[in-house]
Short mmCIF file of C-alpha atoms and ligand atoms in Angstrom, two decimals:
data_model
loop_
_atom_site.label_atom_id
_atom_site.label_comp_id
_atom_site.label_asym_id
_atom_site.label_seq_id
_atom_site.Cartn_x
_atom_site.Cartn_y
_atom_site.Cartn_z
CA MET A 1 1.07 6.85 80.86
CA LYS A 2 1.56 2.95 80.71
CA THR A 3 4.14 1.75 82.76
CA MET A 4 6.57 -1.76 83.14
CA LYS A 5 8.43 -3.34 86.07
CA VAL A 6 12.27 -2.82 86.17
CA HIS A 7 14.46 -5.13 87.88
CA VAL A 8 18.38 -4.18 88.01
CA VAL A 9 20.24 -7.26 89.26
CA THR A 10 24.00 -8.23 89.97
CA PRO A 11 25.64 -11.42 91.41
CA ASP A 12 25.26 -9.76 94.34
CA GLY A 13 21.47 -9.12 94.56
CA PRO A 14 18.85 -6.81 93.40
CA VAL A 15 19.80 -3.02 93.12
CA TYR A 16 16.91 -1.43 91.53
CA ASP A 17 12.99 -2.15 91.54
CA SER A 18 10.73 -0.08 90.02
CA GLU A 19 7.47 0.59 87.78
CA VAL A 20 8.60 3.05 85.37
CA GLU A 21 7.11 4.87 81.85
CA MET A 22 10.63 4.53 80.02
CA VAL A 23 14.11 2.93 80.40
CA SER A 24 17.30 4.37 78.18
CA THR A 25 20.74 3.07 78.42
CA LYS A 26 23.49 2.51 76.29
CA ALA A 27 23.74 -0.83 74.45
CA GLN A 28 26.72 -2.13 72.67
CA THR A 29 25.20 -1.11 69.28
CA GLY A 30 24.19 2.52 70.79
CA GLU A 31 21.80 4.30 72.88
CA LEU A 32 18.39 2.11 73.25
CA GLY A 33 15.14 3.57 74.63
CA ILE A 34 12.38 0.90 75.80
CA LEU A 35 9.07 2.08 76.35
CA PRO A 36 6.03 -0.44 77.63
CA GLY A 37 4.90 -2.78 74.82
CA HIS A 38 8.43 -3.01 73.09
CA ILE A 39 9.08 -6.13 71.56
CA PRO A 40 10.91 -9.00 73.55
CA MET A 41 14.69 -8.70 73.08
CA VAL A 42 17.91 -9.14 74.65
CA ALA A 43 21.16 -6.53 74.25
CA PRO A 44 24.40 -6.39 75.74
CA LEU A 45 25.19 -3.08 77.27
CA GLN A 46 28.03 -1.01 77.59
CA ILE A 47 29.64 0.45 80.98
CA GLY A 48 27.11 3.72 81.26
CA ALA A 49 24.00 5.16 82.75
CA VAL A 50 20.73 3.60 83.01
CA ARG A 51 18.01 6.19 83.27
CA LEU A 52 14.65 5.35 84.67
CA MET A 53 11.75 7.60 84.01
CA LYS A 54 8.34 8.15 85.61
CA GLY A 55 6.56 11.31 85.11
CA VAL A 56 8.84 14.24 86.32
CA ASN A 57 11.10 11.91 88.24
CA THR A 58 14.32 10.13 86.89
CA ASP A 59 16.54 7.55 88.49
CA TYR A 60 19.75 7.14 87.62
CA VAL A 61 21.43 3.86 88.07
CA ALA A 62 25.49 3.47 87.11
CA VAL A 63 26.06 -0.31 85.34
CA SER A 64 29.35 -1.54 84.15
CA GLY A 65 28.38 -3.87 81.34
CA GLY A 66 26.14 -6.78 81.46
CA PHE A 67 22.65 -7.40 79.51
CA LEU A 68 19.35 -5.96 79.32
CA GLU A 69 16.32 -8.52 78.52
CA VAL A 70 12.81 -7.12 77.53
CA ARG A 71 9.75 -9.41 78.36
CA PRO A 72 5.89 -8.49 78.13
CA ASP A 73 5.58 -5.63 80.74
CA THR A 74 9.14 -6.41 81.88
CA VAL A 75 12.76 -5.38 81.84
CA THR A 76 15.37 -6.83 83.48
CA ILE A 77 19.34 -5.58 83.56
CA LEU A 78 21.36 -8.17 84.70
CA ALA A 79 24.93 -6.42 85.29
CA GLN A 80 27.93 -7.13 86.50
CA THR A 81 27.93 -4.02 88.69
CA ALA A 82 25.49 -1.40 89.28
CA GLU A 83 24.76 1.39 91.95
CA LYS A 84 21.91 3.70 92.29
CA SER A 85 23.30 7.39 91.92
CA SER A 86 22.83 8.09 95.68
CA GLU A 87 24.50 5.15 96.62
CA ILE A 88 27.69 5.84 94.68
CA ASP A 89 30.99 6.61 97.02
CA ILE A 90 32.42 9.34 94.70
CA GLU A 91 35.35 9.66 96.64
CA ARG A 92 36.18 5.88 96.26
CA ALA A 93 35.54 6.52 92.51
CA VAL A 94 37.73 9.45 92.32
CA ARG A 95 40.55 7.49 93.91
CA ALA A 96 39.87 4.60 91.46
CA LYS A 97 39.92 6.85 88.29
CA GLU A 98 43.61 8.28 89.69
CA ARG A 99 44.54 4.60 90.06
CA ALA A 100 43.76 3.55 86.56
CA GLU A 101 45.28 6.82 85.13
CA GLN A 102 48.44 6.35 86.88
CA ARG A 103 48.26 2.81 85.42
CA LEU A 104 47.67 3.91 81.71
CA ARG A 105 50.63 6.51 82.34
CA GLU A 106 52.84 3.76 83.26
CA ARG A 107 51.70 1.57 80.28
CA GLN A 108 55.15 1.44 78.51
CA GLN A 109 56.35 -0.53 81.50
CA GLU A 110 55.97 -4.16 81.43
CA ASN A 111 53.06 -5.82 83.20
CA ILE A 112 50.39 -3.23 82.82
CA ASP A 113 47.10 -4.71 81.44
CA PHE A 114 46.20 -1.66 79.22
CA LYS A 115 42.56 -2.80 78.57
CA ARG A 116 42.11 -3.50 82.20
CA ALA A 117 43.08 -0.03 83.35
CA GLU A 118 40.85 1.29 80.45
CA LEU A 119 37.78 -0.41 81.79
CA ALA A 120 38.72 0.75 85.34
CA LEU A 121 38.74 4.24 84.40
CA GLN A 122 35.64 3.93 82.43
CA ARG A 123 33.95 2.65 85.43
CA ALA A 124 35.24 5.40 87.50
CA ILE A 125 34.22 8.14 85.07
CA ASN A 126 30.75 6.55 84.90
CA ARG A 127 30.18 6.70 88.46
CA ILE A 128 31.76 10.05 88.99
CA SER A 129 29.16 11.59 86.37
CA ILE A 130 26.35 9.83 87.30
CA ALA A 131 26.63 10.61 91.01
CA GLN A 132 27.16 14.18 89.88
CA ARG A 133 24.36 14.11 87.45
CA ARG A 134 26.68 15.06 84.78
CA ILE A 135 24.90 12.83 82.27
P1 LIG B 201 37.23 0.16 93.17
O1 LIG B 201 38.78 -0.26 92.53
O2 LIG B 201 36.99 1.35 93.80
O3 LIG B 201 37.03 -1.31 93.79
P2 LIG B 201 36.31 -0.85 90.48
O4 LIG B 201 35.77 -0.46 89.49
O5 LIG B 201 37.04 -1.88 90.38
O6 LIG B 201 36.41 0.33 91.77
P3 LIG B 201 34.17 -3.09 90.74
O7 LIG B 201 34.77 -4.13 90.47
O8 LIG B 201 33.49 -2.50 89.30
O9 LIG B 201 35.01 -1.76 91.57
O10 LIG B 201 32.98 -2.95 91.64
C1 LIG B 201 33.25 -3.83 93.04
C2 LIG B 201 32.19 -3.53 94.05
O11 LIG B 201 32.26 -2.36 94.26
C3 LIG B 201 30.67 -3.66 93.04
O12 LIG B 201 29.68 -4.16 93.96
C4 LIG B 201 30.42 -2.36 93.11
O13 LIG B 201 29.19 -2.03 92.96
C5 LIG B 201 31.04 -1.52 94.20
N1 LIG B 201 31.55 -0.38 93.86
C6 LIG B 201 32.54 -0.23 92.90
N2 LIG B 201 32.92 1.56 93.24
C7 LIG B 201 31.83 1.72 94.04
C8 LIG B 201 31.95 3.55 94.08
N3 LIG B 201 32.56 4.20 93.74
N4 LIG B 201 30.66 3.39 95.15
C9 LIG B 201 29.67 2.64 95.49
N5 LIG B 201 30.34 1.39 95.08
C10 LIG B 201 31.38 1.04 94.43
#
């Protein structure tokens, strides 16, 4: 099988570098699967999983939005935040989920930023499901 280089980078530095056979993730427009030789493109991403497949192995990286750029033989994901599944602190994500849910329950009260709480909840659920491989 042909492979391509994949780099996942955040403002804090690189998170994942490898040679893979396929990258699949959630773009703003829907599921996106990239194989070697894909035409160059840039796509904005949703909060979601990046699946990186090579042979029988699949690596999972949680991203919270950003961009995917395809260039000849290289895919670069520039993410706001990114964690490999093995590096996700589940307890922290569960605490973040509970905080976000609490904020959403209190949304009738003043000073609750609904969109911000909603995004925090999505990030937490995404991290929990990737850490538990329930994706
Ligand atoms: P929290 O409230 O727990 O900080 P958050 O969703 O607000 O969650 P972010 O702002 O998305 O956190 O991320 C801040 C930094 O912390 C990033 O570097 C991100 O990779 C890291 N991070 C956030 N949650 C986790 C987690 N559960 N496990 C590992 N790293 C995490």
